[in-house]
CSV table of C-alpha atoms in Angstrom, one decimal:
chain,number,residue,atom,x,y,z
A,11,MET,CA,10.5,20.2,-10.4
A,12,SER,CA,9.4,22.3,-7.5
A,13,SER,CA,11.7,23.8,-5.0
A,14,PRO,CA,12.2,22.1,-1.6
A,15,ASP,CA,11.7,25.5,0.0
A,16,PRO,CA,9.1,25.0,2.9
A,17,GLN,CA,6.9,27.9,1.8
A,18,VAL,CA,6.7,26.6,-1.8
A,19,ARG,CA,5.9,23.1,-0.4
A,20,ALA,CA,3.2,24.4,1.9
A,21,ALA,CA,1.6,26.3,-1.0
A,22,ARG,CA,1.6,23.2,-3.2
A,23,ASN,CA,0.1,21.0,-0.5
A,24,LYS,CA,-2.7,23.5,0.0
A,25,SER,CA,-3.5,23.4,-3.7
A,26,VAL,CA,-4.3,19.7,-3.5
A,27,HIS,CA,-7.1,20.3,-0.8
A,28,PRO,CA,-8.2,23.9,-0.6
A,29,SER,CA,-10.8,22.9,2.0
A,30,PRO,CA,-10.3,23.8,5.7
A,31,ASP,CA,-6.8,23.3,7.1
A,32,HIS,CA,-7.8,22.3,10.6
A,33,ARG,CA,-6.4,19.2,12.3
A,34,PRO,CA,-7.8,15.8,11.5
A,35,SER,CA,-11.2,14.9,12.9
A,36,THR,CA,-10.7,11.1,13.3
A,37,THR,CA,-12.6,9.0,15.9
A,38,ALA,CA,-10.5,8.7,19.0
A,39,LEU,CA,-9.7,5.4,20.6
A,40,ARG,CA,-11.6,4.8,23.8
A,41,ALA,CA,-10.4,2.2,26.3
A,42,GLY,CA,-13.7,2.3,28.2
A,43,ARG,CA,-16.0,1.3,25.4
A,44,THR,CA,-19.6,0.9,26.6
A,45,THR,CA,-21.9,-2.1,26.1
A,46,ALA,CA,-24.7,0.2,24.9
A,47,ALA,CA,-23.1,0.9,21.5
A,48,ARG,CA,-25.7,1.0,18.8
A,49,GLY,CA,-23.4,1.1,15.8
A,50,PRO,CA,-22.7,-1.6,13.3
A,51,VAL,CA,-21.3,-5.1,13.8
A,52,VAL,CA,-18.1,-5.2,11.8
A,53,ALA,CA,-16.1,-8.2,10.6
A,54,VAL,CA,-12.4,-7.9,9.8
A,55,THR,CA,-10.5,-10.5,7.9
A,56,GLY,CA,-6.7,-10.8,8.4
A,57,ALA,CA,-7.4,-9.5,11.9
A,58,ALA,CA,-4.5,-11.1,13.7
A,59,SER,CA,-1.6,-9.1,12.3
A,60,GLY,CA,-0.6,-6.0,10.4
A,61,ILE,CA,-3.3,-3.5,9.3
A,62,GLY,CA,-6.0,-6.0,10.3
A,63,ALA,CA,-4.8,-6.1,13.9
A,64,LEU,CA,-4.6,-2.3,14.1
A,65,LEU,CA,-8.1,-1.9,12.7
A,66,THR,CA,-9.6,-4.6,14.9
A,67,ALA,CA,-8.2,-2.9,18.0
A,68,ARG,CA,-9.4,0.5,16.8
A,69,LEU,CA,-12.9,-0.6,16.1
A,70,ALA,CA,-13.2,-2.7,19.3
A,71,ALA,CA,-12.3,0.5,21.3
A,72,SER,CA,-14.8,2.7,19.4
A,73,GLU,CA,-18.1,3.7,21.0
A,74,GLU,CA,-19.5,3.9,17.4
A,75,ILE,CA,-19.0,0.2,16.8
A,76,LYS,CA,-21.3,-2.4,18.4
A,77,GLN,CA,-19.2,-5.5,18.0
A,78,VAL,CA,-16.1,-6.7,16.1
A,79,ILE,CA,-15.9,-10.1,14.5
A,80,ALA,CA,-12.3,-11.0,13.9
A,81,ILE,CA,-11.4,-13.6,11.2
A,82,ASP,CA,-7.9,-15.1,10.6
A,83,GLU,CA,-6.0,-18.4,10.5
A,84,ARG,CA,-4.8,-17.7,14.0
A,85,ARG,CA,-6.1,-15.9,17.0
A,86,GLY,CA,-4.9,-12.3,17.5
A,87,GLU,CA,-4.4,-10.3,20.6
A,88,CYS,CA,-7.6,-8.3,20.7
A,89,ALA,CA,-9.6,-9.9,23.5
A,90,GLU,CA,-12.7,-7.6,22.9
A,91,ALA,CA,-13.3,-9.1,19.4
A,92,ARG,CA,-15.2,-12.3,18.7
A,93,TRP,CA,-12.7,-14.6,17.0
A,94,HIS,CA,-13.2,-17.2,14.2
A,95,ILE,CA,-10.2,-19.2,13.1
A,96,LEU,CA,-10.4,-20.1,9.4
A,97,ASP,CA,-8.9,-19.5,5.9
A,98,VAL,CA,-10.8,-16.7,4.1
A,99,ARG,CA,-11.1,-19.0,1.0
A,100,ASP,CA,-13.2,-21.4,3.0
A,101,PRO,CA,-16.9,-21.0,2.0
A,102,ALA,CA,-17.8,-21.7,5.7
A,103,ILE,CA,-16.9,-18.0,6.3
A,104,ALA,CA,-20.5,-17.2,5.3
A,105,ASP,CA,-21.7,-18.6,8.6
A,106,LYS,CA,-19.2,-16.5,10.5
A,107,LEU,CA,-20.4,-13.3,8.8
A,108,ARG,CA,-24.0,-13.7,9.7
A,109,GLY,CA,-25.2,-10.8,11.8
A,110,ALA,CA,-22.4,-8.5,10.5
A,111,ASP,CA,-23.4,-5.2,8.9
A,112,ALA,CA,-20.0,-4.6,7.3
A,113,VAL,CA,-16.9,-6.6,6.4
A,114,VAL,CA,-13.4,-5.1,6.0
A,115,HIS,CA,-11.4,-7.5,3.9
A,116,LEU,CA,-7.7,-7.2,4.8
A,117,ALA,CA,-6.5,-10.8,4.4
A,118,LEU,CA,-4.1,-10.2,1.5
A,119,ASP,CA,-0.6,-11.5,0.9
A,120,LEU,CA,1.6,-8.9,-0.8
A,121,ASP,CA,4.9,-10.3,0.6
A,122,LEU,CA,7.8,-9.8,-1.8
A,123,GLU,CA,9.1,-13.3,-1.0
A,124,THR,CA,5.9,-15.2,-1.7
A,125,ASP,CA,5.6,-17.3,-4.8
A,126,ALA,CA,3.7,-15.1,-7.3
A,127,ALA,CA,1.2,-17.8,-8.4
A,128,ALA,CA,0.4,-18.8,-4.8
A,129,ARG,CA,0.0,-15.2,-3.8
A,130,THR,CA,-2.5,-14.5,-6.7
A,131,ALA,CA,-4.4,-17.7,-5.9
A,132,TYR,CA,-4.8,-16.6,-2.3
A,133,ASN,CA,-5.6,-12.9,-2.9
A,134,VAL,CA,-8.1,-13.4,-5.7
A,135,ARG,CA,-9.9,-16.5,-4.4
A,136,GLY,CA,-10.0,-15.0,-1.0
A,137,THR,CA,-11.7,-11.8,-2.2
A,138,GLN,CA,-14.1,-13.7,-4.4
A,139,THR,CA,-15.1,-15.9,-1.4
A,140,VAL,CA,-15.5,-13.0,1.0
A,141,LEU,CA,-17.7,-11.0,-1.5
A,142,THR,CA,-19.9,-14.1,-2.2
A,143,ALA,CA,-20.1,-15.0,1.5
A,144,ALA,CA,-21.0,-11.5,2.6
A,145,ALA,CA,-23.9,-11.4,0.1
A,146,ALA,CA,-25.1,-14.8,1.3
A,147,ALA,CA,-24.9,-13.7,4.9
A,148,GLY,CA,-26.9,-10.6,4.4
A,149,VAL,CA,-24.0,-8.2,4.9
A,150,HIS,CA,-24.8,-4.9,3.2
A,151,ARG,CA,-21.3,-3.3,2.9
A,152,VAL,CA,-17.8,-4.8,2.1
A,153,VAL,CA,-14.7,-2.6,2.3
A,154,LEU,CA,-11.8,-3.7,0.2
A,155,CYS,CA,-8.2,-2.3,0.4
A,156,THR,CA,-6.0,-2.1,-2.7
A,157,SER,CA,-3.4,0.7,-3.4
A,158,THR,CA,-3.0,3.9,-5.4
A,159,MET,CA,-0.5,1.8,-7.4
A,160,VAL,CA,-3.5,0.7,-9.5
A,161,TYR,CA,-3.5,4.1,-11.2
A,162,GLY,CA,-0.1,3.2,-12.6
A,163,ALA,CA,3.1,5.3,-12.5
A,164,LEU,CA,3.3,7.0,-15.9
A,165,PRO,CA,5.2,10.0,-17.2
A,166,ASP,CA,2.0,11.8,-18.4
A,167,ASN,CA,0.1,11.4,-15.1
A,168,GLU,CA,-1.3,14.6,-13.7
A,169,LEU,CA,-0.2,15.9,-10.3
A,170,PRO,CA,-2.4,15.0,-8.5
A,171,LEU,CA,-4.6,12.5,-10.2
A,172,SER,CA,-8.3,12.5,-9.6
A,173,GLU,CA,-9.8,9.5,-7.8
A,174,ASP,CA,-11.9,9.0,-11.0
A,175,ALA,CA,-8.8,8.7,-13.1
A,176,GLU,CA,-8.4,5.6,-15.3
A,177,LEU,CA,-6.6,2.7,-13.7
A,178,ARG,CA,-3.7,2.4,-16.1
A,179,ALA,CA,-1.4,0.1,-14.1
A,180,THR,CA,-0.2,-3.2,-15.5
A,181,ALA,CA,0.5,-6.5,-13.8
A,182,GLU,CA,4.3,-6.0,-14.0
A,183,ALA,CA,4.9,-4.7,-10.5
A,184,THR,CA,4.7,-6.9,-7.3
A,185,GLY,CA,1.1,-7.7,-6.4
A,186,VAL,CA,-0.4,-5.0,-8.7
A,187,GLY,CA,-2.0,-7.7,-11.0
A,188,ASP,CA,-3.8,-9.1,-7.9
A,189,LEU,CA,-4.9,-5.6,-6.9
A,190,LEU,CA,-6.3,-4.9,-10.3
A,191,GLU,CA,-8.3,-8.1,-10.3
A,192,ILE,CA,-9.6,-7.2,-6.8
A,193,GLU,CA,-10.7,-3.8,-8.3
A,194,ARG,CA,-12.5,-5.7,-11.1
A,195,LEU,CA,-14.2,-8.0,-8.6
A,196,ALA,CA,-15.3,-4.9,-6.6
A,197,ARG,CA,-16.9,-3.4,-9.7
A,198,ARG,CA,-18.7,-6.6,-10.6
A,199,ALA,CA,-20.0,-7.5,-7.1
A,200,PRO,CA,-22.9,-5.1,-6.9
A,201,ARG,CA,-24.3,-6.4,-10.2
A,202,ALA,CA,-23.8,-10.0,-9.2
A,203,HIS,CA,-25.2,-9.3,-5.7
A,204,PRO,CA,-27.8,-6.6,-5.7
A,205,GLY,CA,-28.0,-4.7,-2.4
A,206,LEU,CA,-24.3,-5.3,-1.7
A,207,ASN,CA,-22.3,-2.0,-1.4
A,208,VAL,CA,-18.6,-2.3,-2.1
A,209,THR,CA,-16.2,0.5,-1.1
A,210,VAL,CA,-12.6,0.4,-2.2
A,211,VAL,CA,-9.9,2.2,-0.2
A,212,ARG,CA,-6.6,2.9,-2.0
A,213,PRO,CA,-3.7,3.9,0.2
A,214,ALA,CA,-0.5,5.6,-1.0
A,215,VAL,CA,2.9,4.2,0.0
A,216,LEU,CA,2.1,2.5,3.3
A,217,VAL,CA,4.4,3.2,6.2
A,218,GLY,CA,4.3,1.8,9.7
A,219,GLY,CA,5.6,-1.7,10.1
A,220,THR,CA,5.2,-2.5,6.4
A,221,ASP,CA,7.7,-4.1,4.1
A,222,THR,CA,7.3,-3.4,0.4
A,223,ALA,CA,9.5,-2.8,-2.6
A,224,LEU,CA,8.8,0.9,-2.1
A,225,THR,CA,9.8,1.0,1.6
A,226,ARG,CA,12.9,-1.0,0.7
A,227,TYR,CA,13.9,1.7,-1.7
A,228,PHE,CA,14.8,3.7,1.4
A,229,GLU,CA,17.0,0.9,2.7
A,230,SER,CA,19.5,1.4,-0.1
A,231,PRO,CA,22.9,3.1,0.5
A,232,ARG,CA,22.1,5.4,-2.5
A,233,LEU,CA,18.7,6.3,-3.9
A,234,LEU,CA,18.5,5.0,-7.4
A,235,VAL,CA,17.2,7.7,-9.8
A,236,VAL,CA,16.6,6.9,-13.4
A,237,ALA,CA,17.9,9.7,-15.7
A,238,GLY,CA,15.1,11.8,-17.1
A,239,SER,CA,12.4,10.6,-14.6
A,240,ARG,CA,10.4,12.8,-12.3
A,241,PRO,CA,9.4,10.9,-9.2
A,242,ALA,CA,6.8,12.3,-6.8
A,243,TRP,CA,6.4,10.6,-3.3
A,244,GLN,CA,3.1,10.5,-1.4
A,245,PHE,CA,3.0,8.4,1.8
A,246,CYS,CA,0.2,7.0,3.9
A,247,HIS,CA,0.6,6.2,7.6
A,248,VAL,CA,-1.0,2.9,8.7
A,249,GLN,CA,-3.0,4.7,11.4
A,250,ASP,CA,-4.4,7.1,8.8
A,251,LEU,CA,-5.4,4.1,6.7
A,252,CYS,CA,-7.2,2.7,9.7
A,253,SER,CA,-9.1,5.9,10.4
A,254,ALA,CA,-10.1,6.0,6.7
A,255,LEU,CA,-11.3,2.4,6.8
A,256,GLU,CA,-13.3,3.3,9.9
A,257,TYR,CA,-14.9,6.2,8.0
A,258,ALA,CA,-16.0,3.7,5.3
A,259,VAL,CA,-17.3,1.2,7.8
A,260,LEU,CA,-19.5,3.9,9.5
A,261,GLU,CA,-20.8,4.9,6.0
A,262,LYS,CA,-19.5,8.4,6.3
A,263,VAL,CA,-18.1,8.0,2.8
A,264,ASP,CA,-18.3,5.4,0.1
A,265,GLY,CA,-17.2,4.6,-3.5
A,266,GLU,CA,-13.5,4.5,-4.5
A,267,LEU,CA,-11.3,6.3,-2.1
A,268,ALA,CA,-7.7,7.3,-2.2
A,269,VAL,CA,-6.0,7.9,1.2
A,270,GLY,CA,-2.7,9.4,2.0
A,271,CYS,CA,-0.9,12.5,3.2
A,272,ASP,CA,-1.8,15.9,1.7
A,273,GLY,CA,0.4,16.8,-1.2
A,274,TRP,CA,3.7,15.1,-2.2
A,275,LEU,CA,7.5,15.3,-2.1
A,276,GLU,CA,9.7,15.7,-5.1
A,277,GLN,CA,12.8,13.5,-5.3
A,278,GLU,CA,15.1,16.5,-4.4
A,279,GLU,CA,13.1,17.0,-1.2
A,280,VAL,CA,13.3,13.3,-0.3
A,281,GLU,CA,17.0,13.4,-0.8
A,282,GLU,CA,17.3,16.6,1.3
A,283,LEU,CA,15.1,15.2,4.1
A,284,SER,CA,16.7,11.8,4.2
A,285,GLY,CA,20.3,12.8,3.7
A,286,ILE,CA,20.7,9.9,1.3
A,287,ARG,CA,22.5,10.8,-2.0
A,288,ARG,CA,21.3,9.6,-5.3
A,289,MET,CA,22.9,7.3,-7.9
A,290,GLU,CA,21.6,8.2,-11.4
A,291,LEU,CA,21.5,5.5,-14.1
A,292,PRO,CA,20.2,5.7,-17.7
A,293,SER,CA,16.7,4.2,-18.2
A,294,ALA,CA,17.8,1.3,-20.4
A,295,VAL,CA,20.6,0.3,-17.9
A,296,ALA,CA,18.3,0.5,-14.8
A,297,LEU,CA,15.3,-1.3,-16.3
A,298,GLY,CA,17.4,-3.9,-18.1
A,299,ALA,CA,19.5,-4.7,-15.0
A,300,ALA,CA,16.3,-4.9,-12.8
A,301,ALA,CA,14.7,-7.4,-15.2
A,302,ARG,CA,17.8,-9.6,-15.4
A,303,LEU,CA,18.4,-9.6,-11.7
A,304,HIS,CA,14.8,-10.6,-11.0
A,305,ARG,CA,14.8,-13.3,-13.7
A,306,ILE,CA,17.9,-15.0,-12.3
A,307,GLY,CA,16.5,-14.8,-8.8
A,308,LEU,CA,18.9,-12.3,-7.3
A,309,THR,CA,16.2,-9.8,-6.4
A,310,PRO,CA,12.5,-10.2,-5.4
A,311,SER,CA,11.3,-7.1,-7.2
A,312,PRO,CA,10.4,-7.3,-10.9
A,313,ALA,CA,11.4,-4.4,-13.2
A,314,GLY,CA,7.8,-3.1,-13.0
A,315,ASP,CA,8.4,-2.0,-9.5
A,316,LEU,CA,11.0,0.5,-10.8
A,317,ALA,CA,8.4,2.6,-12.6
A,318,TYR,CA,6.9,3.6,-9.2
A,319,THR,CA,10.2,5.3,-8.3
A,320,MET,CA,10.4,7.0,-11.7
A,321,TYR,CA,7.0,8.6,-12.4
A,322,PRO,CA,4.3,10.3,-10.4
A,323,TRP,CA,1.2,8.5,-9.0
A,324,VAL,CA,0.0,11.0,-6.5
A,325,VAL,CA,-3.8,11.1,-5.9
A,326,SER,CA,-5.9,13.9,-4.5
A,327,GLY,CA,-8.1,12.0,-2.0
A,328,SER,CA,-10.8,14.5,-2.4
A,329,ARG,CA,-13.7,12.2,-1.4
A,330,LEU,CA,-12.4,11.6,2.1
A,331,HIS,CA,-11.6,15.3,2.5
A,332,ASP,CA,-15.1,16.3,1.4
A,333,ALA,CA,-16.5,13.9,4.0
A,334,GLY,CA,-14.5,15.6,6.8
A,335,TRP,CA,-11.6,13.2,7.1
A,336,ARG,CA,-8.1,14.5,7.4
A,337,PRO,CA,-4.7,12.7,7.7
A,338,ALA,CA,-3.0,13.0,11.0
A,339,HIS,CA,0.4,12.8,9.4
A,340,THR,CA,2.4,14.8,6.8
A,341,ASN,CA,4.6,13.3,4.1
A,342,GLU,CA,7.6,14.7,5.9
A,343,GLU,CA,6.6,13.1,9.2
A,344,VAL,CA,5.9,9.7,7.6
A,345,LEU,CA,9.2,9.8,5.7
A,346,ALA,CA,11.0,10.5,8.9
A,347,GLU,CA,9.3,7.5,10.6
A,348,LEU,CA,10.1,5.3,7.6
A,349,LEU,CA,13.8,6.2,7.8
A,350,GLU,CA,13.8,5.4,11.5
A,351,GLU,CA,12.2,2.0,10.8
A,352,VAL,CA,14.7,1.0,8.1
A,353,SER,CA,17.7,2.3,9.9
A,354,GLY,CA,20.4,-0.5,10.0
A,355,ARG,CA,18.8,-2.5,7.1
A,356,HIS,CA,20.7,-2.8,3.9
A,357,THR,CA,18.9,-3.4,0.6
A,358,VAL,CA,20.1,-3.1,-2.9
A,359,ALA,CA,17.8,-3.6,-5.9
A,360,GLY,CA,15.1,-4.9,-3.5
A,361,ARG,CA,17.4,-7.6,-2.1
A,362,ARG,CA,18.2,-7.5,1.6
A,363,LEU,CA,21.8,-7.8,2.4
A,364,GLY,CA,23.4,-9.1,5.6
A,365,ARG,CA,25.6,-6.7,7.6
A,366,LYS,CA,28.8,-8.5,6.2
A,367,ASP,CA,27.5,-8.2,2.6
A,368,ALA,CA,26.7,-4.5,3.0
A,369,THR,CA,30.0,-3.7,4.6
A,370,ALA,CA,31.9,-5.5,1.9
A,371,ALA,CA,29.9,-4.0,-0.9
A,372,GLY,CA,30.1,-0.4,0.3
A,373,ALA,CA,27.6,2.3,-0.9
A,374,ALA,CA,27.1,2.3,-4.7
A,375,GLY,CA,29.5,-0.6,-4.9
A,376,ALA,CA,26.7,-3.0,-3.8
A,377,THR,CA,24.7,-2.1,-6.9
A,378,VAL,CA,27.7,-2.5,-9.1
A,379,ALA,CA,28.3,-5.9,-7.6
A,380,LEU,CA,24.8,-7.1,-8.3
A,381,LEU,CA,24.9,-5.7,-11.8
A,382,GLY,CA,28.2,-7.5,-12.3
A,383,ALA,CA,26.7,-10.7,-11.0
A,384,ALA,CA,24.0,-10.5,-13.6
A,385,ALA,CA,26.6,-9.9,-16.3
A,386,VAL,CA,28.6,-12.9,-15.1
A,387,VAL,CA,25.5,-15.2,-15.2
A,388,ARG,CA,24.6,-13.9,-18.7
A,389,ARG,CA,28.1,-14.6,-20.0
A,390,ALA,CA,28.0,-18.1,-18.5
A,391,ARG,CA,24.8,-18.8,-20.2
A,392,LYS,CA,26.2,-17.7,-23.5
A,393,ALA,CA,29.2,-19.9,-23.0
A,394,ARG,CA,27.0,-22.9,-22.3
A,395,ARG,CA,25.1,-22.3,-25.5
A,396,ARG,CA,28.3,-22.4,-27.5
A,397,ILE,CA,29.3,-25.8,-26.2
């Protein structure tokens, strides 16, 4: 593992992108957007909240965008957009997309608490409907958003991975099966709908009002480290994701794009920057306990999520860099923002604890308590089988 020394870290980060080291050249937000804009008409699904709301506001304020069509099941706050209220799985969405040059599909449900079957039904059917409707409406570009998680977190991954690397993830982590299916739909769509261009944007660990198994990792009183693993952390600020999506909409870049901060942080650097100490467990214990806790409903995260805290899945993001895009944030800055966001929250093994629970459990004691609970349940089940 590399040293947390700043000079070493800077040298490593430069090695990922040897291209110019000037500041990011993203399109600035402009409150006084003119009516003479000649750019594309862009539709955004999932426009009322989260990334969709941020992107809708950004595009509506851009002089390079003619008009924004906002689609969601409720109306959002962007008054400059033209709103349509409907479920993205409704085939009637094709009528709402007529006149659009591009669609950014962000209506995805990756909530940890959502029923897995319902989540998959929404994500996959929604993407299928949007792709088909876009083709029927004469839209020539669809931008989908998945995650660099689709590359998989594996011990033999290169640092960094090429964007062309094989997608070796499995469906064992939260939502990753849905993302892999969306990737398959993206590859098939141009063959099924000639003339339809599909761009896929894959962000690293998203930070900025997000709640995922990976952001919850930093809500724990101790950072769980599996013995013998070599984690590598690459983050992506939500504003950087929005600027990358805008690049795709404006056809400054296309294909399959990874987006995130330059370089990565080793686990030792994360611990030094966060001030949170580690708790190291053998692989068999950590993975076995995670599987049992999820199976009995004590935690929302399946054991597959743990791999993403064990092995590297850093991606170079060279295509966006070659097109002139640069992230406005560093990994260190995004980690600091994440730590500020999660301050005061208490999570163990992906399960949010109330203040009373966290106080009673203590630091590593909370993990021990959950592991003990799993053992108690297991013993109780064995006892019932003997009766």
